[in-house]
Coordinates of C-alpha atoms and ligand atoms in Angstrom, one line a residue:
M1047 CA -9.3 12.2 21.1
I1048 CA -9.8 9.2 18.9
E1049 CA -9.2 5.8 20.9
L1050 CA -5.8 3.8 18.3
P1051 CA -5.3 0.4 18.2
R1052 CA -1.7 -0.2 19.4
G1053 CA 0.3 0.6 16.4
E1054 CA -1.6 3.3 14.6
Y1055 CA -1.3 6.5 14.7
T1056 CA -3.0 10.2 13.5
P1057 CA -2.0 11.6 9.9
G1058 CA 0.2 15.1 11.1
E1059 CA 1.1 13.5 14.6
H1060 CA 3.6 11.3 12.9
E1061 CA 5.4 14.5 11.6
S1062 CA 6.2 16.1 14.9
E1063 CA 8.7 13.2 15.9
P1064 CA 10.2 11.9 12.7
S1065 CA 13.6 10.3 14.3
R1066 CA 11.2 8.1 15.6
M1067 CA 9.7 6.8 12.6
T1068 CA 11.3 3.8 11.1
G1069 CA 10.2 3.1 15.3
R1070 CA 6.8 3.3 14.6
L1071 CA 6.8 1.7 11.5
L1072 CA 8.3 -1.2 13.1
D1073 CA 5.6 -1.5 15.5
A1074 CA 2.8 -1.1 13.4
M1075 CA 3.9 -3.8 10.9
A1076 CA 4.4 -5.9 13.5
H1077 CA 1.3 -5.7 15.0
S1078 CA -0.4 -5.7 11.8
A1079 CA 0.7 -10.0 11.7
A1080 CA -2.7 -10.1 14.1
R1081 CA -4.6 -8.0 11.7
R1082 CA -6.0 -10.3 8.5
Y1083 CA -5.4 -8.5 5.0
G1084 CA -9.0 -7.6 4.1
S1085 CA -10.8 -10.6 3.4
E1086 CA -7.8 -12.9 2.1
R1087 CA -6.2 -15.6 4.2
V1088 CA -3.0 -14.2 4.9
S1089 CA -2.3 -11.3 7.4
E1090 CA -1.7 -7.5 7.0
L1091 CA 2.1 -8.2 7.6
A1092 CA 2.7 -11.4 5.4
H1093 CA 1.2 -9.5 2.7
A1094 CA 3.6 -6.7 3.0
L1095 CA 6.6 -8.8 3.3
Q1096 CA 5.6 -11.0 0.4
C1097 CA 5.2 -8.4 -1.8
A1098 CA 8.4 -6.7 -0.9
E1099 CA 10.0 -9.9 -1.7
L1100 CA 8.7 -10.1 -5.2
A1101 CA 9.6 -7.1 -5.6
Q1102 CA 13.4 -7.5 -4.5
A1103 CA 13.7 -11.2 -6.3
A1104 CA 12.4 -9.0 -9.5
G1105 CA 15.6 -7.0 -9.3
A1106 CA 13.6 -4.0 -8.1
D1107 CA 15.4 -0.8 -7.1
P1108 CA 14.8 0.4 -3.4
E1109 CA 12.2 3.0 -4.0
L1110 CA 10.0 0.6 -5.9
T1111 CA 10.7 -2.1 -3.4
L1112 CA 10.3 0.0 -0.3
A1113 CA 6.8 1.0 -2.4
C1114 CA 6.0 -2.6 -2.3
L1115 CA 6.7 -2.8 1.4
L1116 CA 4.8 -0.1 2.3
H1117 CA 1.9 -0.1 -0.5
D1118 CA -0.7 -0.9 2.4
V1119 CA 0.6 1.6 5.2
G1120 CA -3.1 3.1 4.8
R1121 CA -4.3 -0.2 6.4
F1122 CA -2.0 -0.9 9.4
A1123 CA 0.0 2.8 10.3
V1124 CA -3.5 4.8 10.6
D1125 CA -6.2 5.9 12.4
Q1126 CA -8.7 3.4 10.5
S1127 CA -11.7 5.4 10.6
L1128 CA -9.5 8.0 8.5
V1129 CA -10.1 5.4 5.6
F1130 CA -13.4 4.3 3.9
D1131 CA -12.6 1.1 1.2
R1132 CA -12.2 -1.9 4.0
V1133 CA -14.1 -2.4 7.3
G1134 CA -17.0 -0.1 8.2
G1135 CA -17.2 2.7 10.9
A1136 CA -14.9 5.9 8.9
R1137 CA -15.6 9.4 9.3
A1138 CA -17.4 11.5 6.8
G1139 CA -14.4 12.7 4.8
A1140 CA -12.5 9.5 5.2
R1141 CA -10.3 8.5 1.9
G1142 CA -9.1 5.3 0.7
H1143 CA -6.2 3.7 1.9
H1144 CA -4.3 4.2 -0.9
E1145 CA -4.3 8.3 -0.1
V1146 CA -4.2 8.2 3.1
G1147 CA -0.7 5.8 3.1
A1148 CA 0.7 8.1 0.9
D1149 CA 0.1 10.9 2.4
F1150 CA 1.9 9.5 5.5
I1151 CA 4.6 8.7 4.5
A1152 CA 4.7 11.6 1.7
P1153 CA 7.0 13.7 4.4
F1154 CA 9.7 11.1 5.0
V1155 CA 10.0 9.4 1.2
P1156 CA 11.2 10.6 -2.4
E1157 CA 8.0 11.6 -4.4
R1158 CA 8.0 8.1 -6.3
V1159 CA 7.9 6.6 -3.4
A1160 CA 4.4 8.1 -2.4
W1161 CA 3.5 8.1 -5.6
L1162 CA 3.7 4.6 -6.1
V1163 CA 1.5 3.8 -3.1
R1164 CA -1.2 6.2 -3.9
M1165 CA -1.4 4.8 -7.6
H1166 CA -1.5 1.4 -6.2
A1167 CA -5.3 1.5 -6.4
D1168 CA -5.6 3.2 -10.0
A1169 CA -3.2 0.9 -11.0
K1170 CA -5.9 -2.3 -10.4
R1171 CA -8.1 0.2 -12.5
Y1172 CA -5.8 1.0 -15.5
L1173 CA -5.5 -3.2 -15.6
C1174 CA -9.0 -4.0 -15.3
T1175 CA -9.8 -2.2 -17.8
T1176 CA -6.7 -2.7 -20.5
E1177 CA -6.3 -5.9 -20.0
P1178 CA -8.5 -8.8 -20.8
G1179 CA -8.9 -11.1 -18.4
Y1180 CA -7.0 -9.5 -15.7
H1181 CA -10.5 -8.8 -13.6
Q1182 CA -10.8 -12.7 -13.3
T1183 CA -7.7 -12.8 -11.6
L1184 CA -8.2 -10.7 -8.5
S1185 CA -9.2 -12.5 -5.5
P1186 CA -12.9 -11.8 -4.7
A1187 CA -12.3 -8.9 -2.0
S1188 CA -10.1 -7.3 -4.7
Q1189 CA -13.0 -7.6 -6.9
H1190 CA -15.2 -5.8 -4.2
T1191 CA -12.7 -3.0 -3.6
L1192 CA -12.2 -2.4 -7.3
T1193 CA -15.9 -1.4 -7.2
L1194 CA -15.3 0.9 -4.2
Q1195 CA -12.1 2.4 -5.3
G1196 CA -13.9 4.0 -8.6
G1197 CA -14.6 0.9 -10.7
L1198 CA -13.1 1.1 -14.7
M1199 CA -11.2 3.9 -16.0
S1200 CA -12.9 6.3 -18.5
P1201 CA -10.2 6.7 -22.0
E1202 CA -9.3 9.7 -20.4
E1203 CA -8.2 8.6 -17.4
I1204 CA -6.3 5.6 -18.6
A1205 CA -4.9 7.8 -21.8
R1206 CA -3.4 10.7 -19.0
H1207 CA -1.9 7.3 -17.0
A1208 CA -0.5 6.0 -19.5
R1209 CA 2.0 8.9 -20.0
H1210 CA 3.1 8.7 -16.6
P1211 CA 6.7 7.7 -16.4
W1212 CA 6.3 5.8 -13.5
L1213 CA 3.0 4.0 -14.5
A1214 CA 5.4 0.8 -15.5
D1215 CA 6.2 1.1 -11.9
A1216 CA 2.9 1.0 -10.4
L1217 CA 1.7 -1.9 -12.5
R1218 CA 4.7 -4.1 -11.4
L1219 CA 3.7 -3.3 -7.5
R1220 CA 0.3 -4.2 -8.7
R1221 CA 1.2 -7.5 -9.9
W1222 CA 3.1 -8.1 -6.7
D1223 CA 0.1 -7.0 -5.3
D1224 CA -2.0 -9.5 -6.1
L1225 CA 0.5 -12.5 -5.7
A1226 CA 1.5 -11.7 -2.1
K1227 CA -1.3 -13.4 -0.6
V1228 CA 0.0 -16.9 -0.7
V1229 CA -0.9 -18.5 2.7
G1230 CA 2.3 -20.2 4.6
K1231 CA 4.7 -18.6 2.4
A1232 CA 8.1 -18.3 4.0
T1233 CA 9.7 -14.8 3.7
Q1234 CA 12.2 -13.1 5.4
P1235 CA 11.3 -11.8 8.8
L1236 CA 10.4 -8.3 9.5
E1237 CA 13.8 -7.0 10.9
A1238 CA 15.5 -7.7 7.6
W1239 CA 13.7 -4.7 6.4
A1240 CA 15.1 -2.1 8.9
P1241 CA 18.1 -1.0 6.8
L1242 CA 15.8 0.0 3.9
L1243 CA 12.9 2.0 6.3
R1244 CA 16.3 3.6 8.3
T1245 CA 17.5 4.7 5.0
Y1246 CA 14.8 6.5 4.3
F1247 CA 12.6 7.1 7.3
G1248 CA 16.0 7.8 9.5
Ligands
LIG1208 FE1 -2.1 -5.2 -0.9

């Protein structure tokens, strides 16, 4: 049995008690206030709140806003030994936090929300490949994880992603993700997002 930090759950276990999911997510997010967002200077909670608020301010629909709030759920609500693209100690078979996080919420949310969470690492790869100068705008930590997440895309990958109907949403999320690292920025409290979480997680 793996010892989990408070607020983290093993995939699958949470599906047996779907009625508790909103509370569990709020609990995991509250605990993420004490965890640094990778090598950035903000906490995981501050990053999630800033990202969701940027989406809301830009008029994003509820699904896209939810995806922004939870895009890093694989970092703060899942057993981190299942995740390879952050701190060390990952198990064999560990996957990227975007994949683990998307699978974690997929039973509860529309396909588009889970897809956007899964896509947020590939959206960075897409922008680094197609947009001159984008790579230079990334933080050193984000440039480092780009390599772990597969590096630049091939022409075939670019063509395939460019045809996807939700690509534009994924790129919007990615840009808010990049901006949501402002130290000391005031945001709404976590509780302000409870109604949105309840809409999807019960
Ligand atoms: Fe993020």
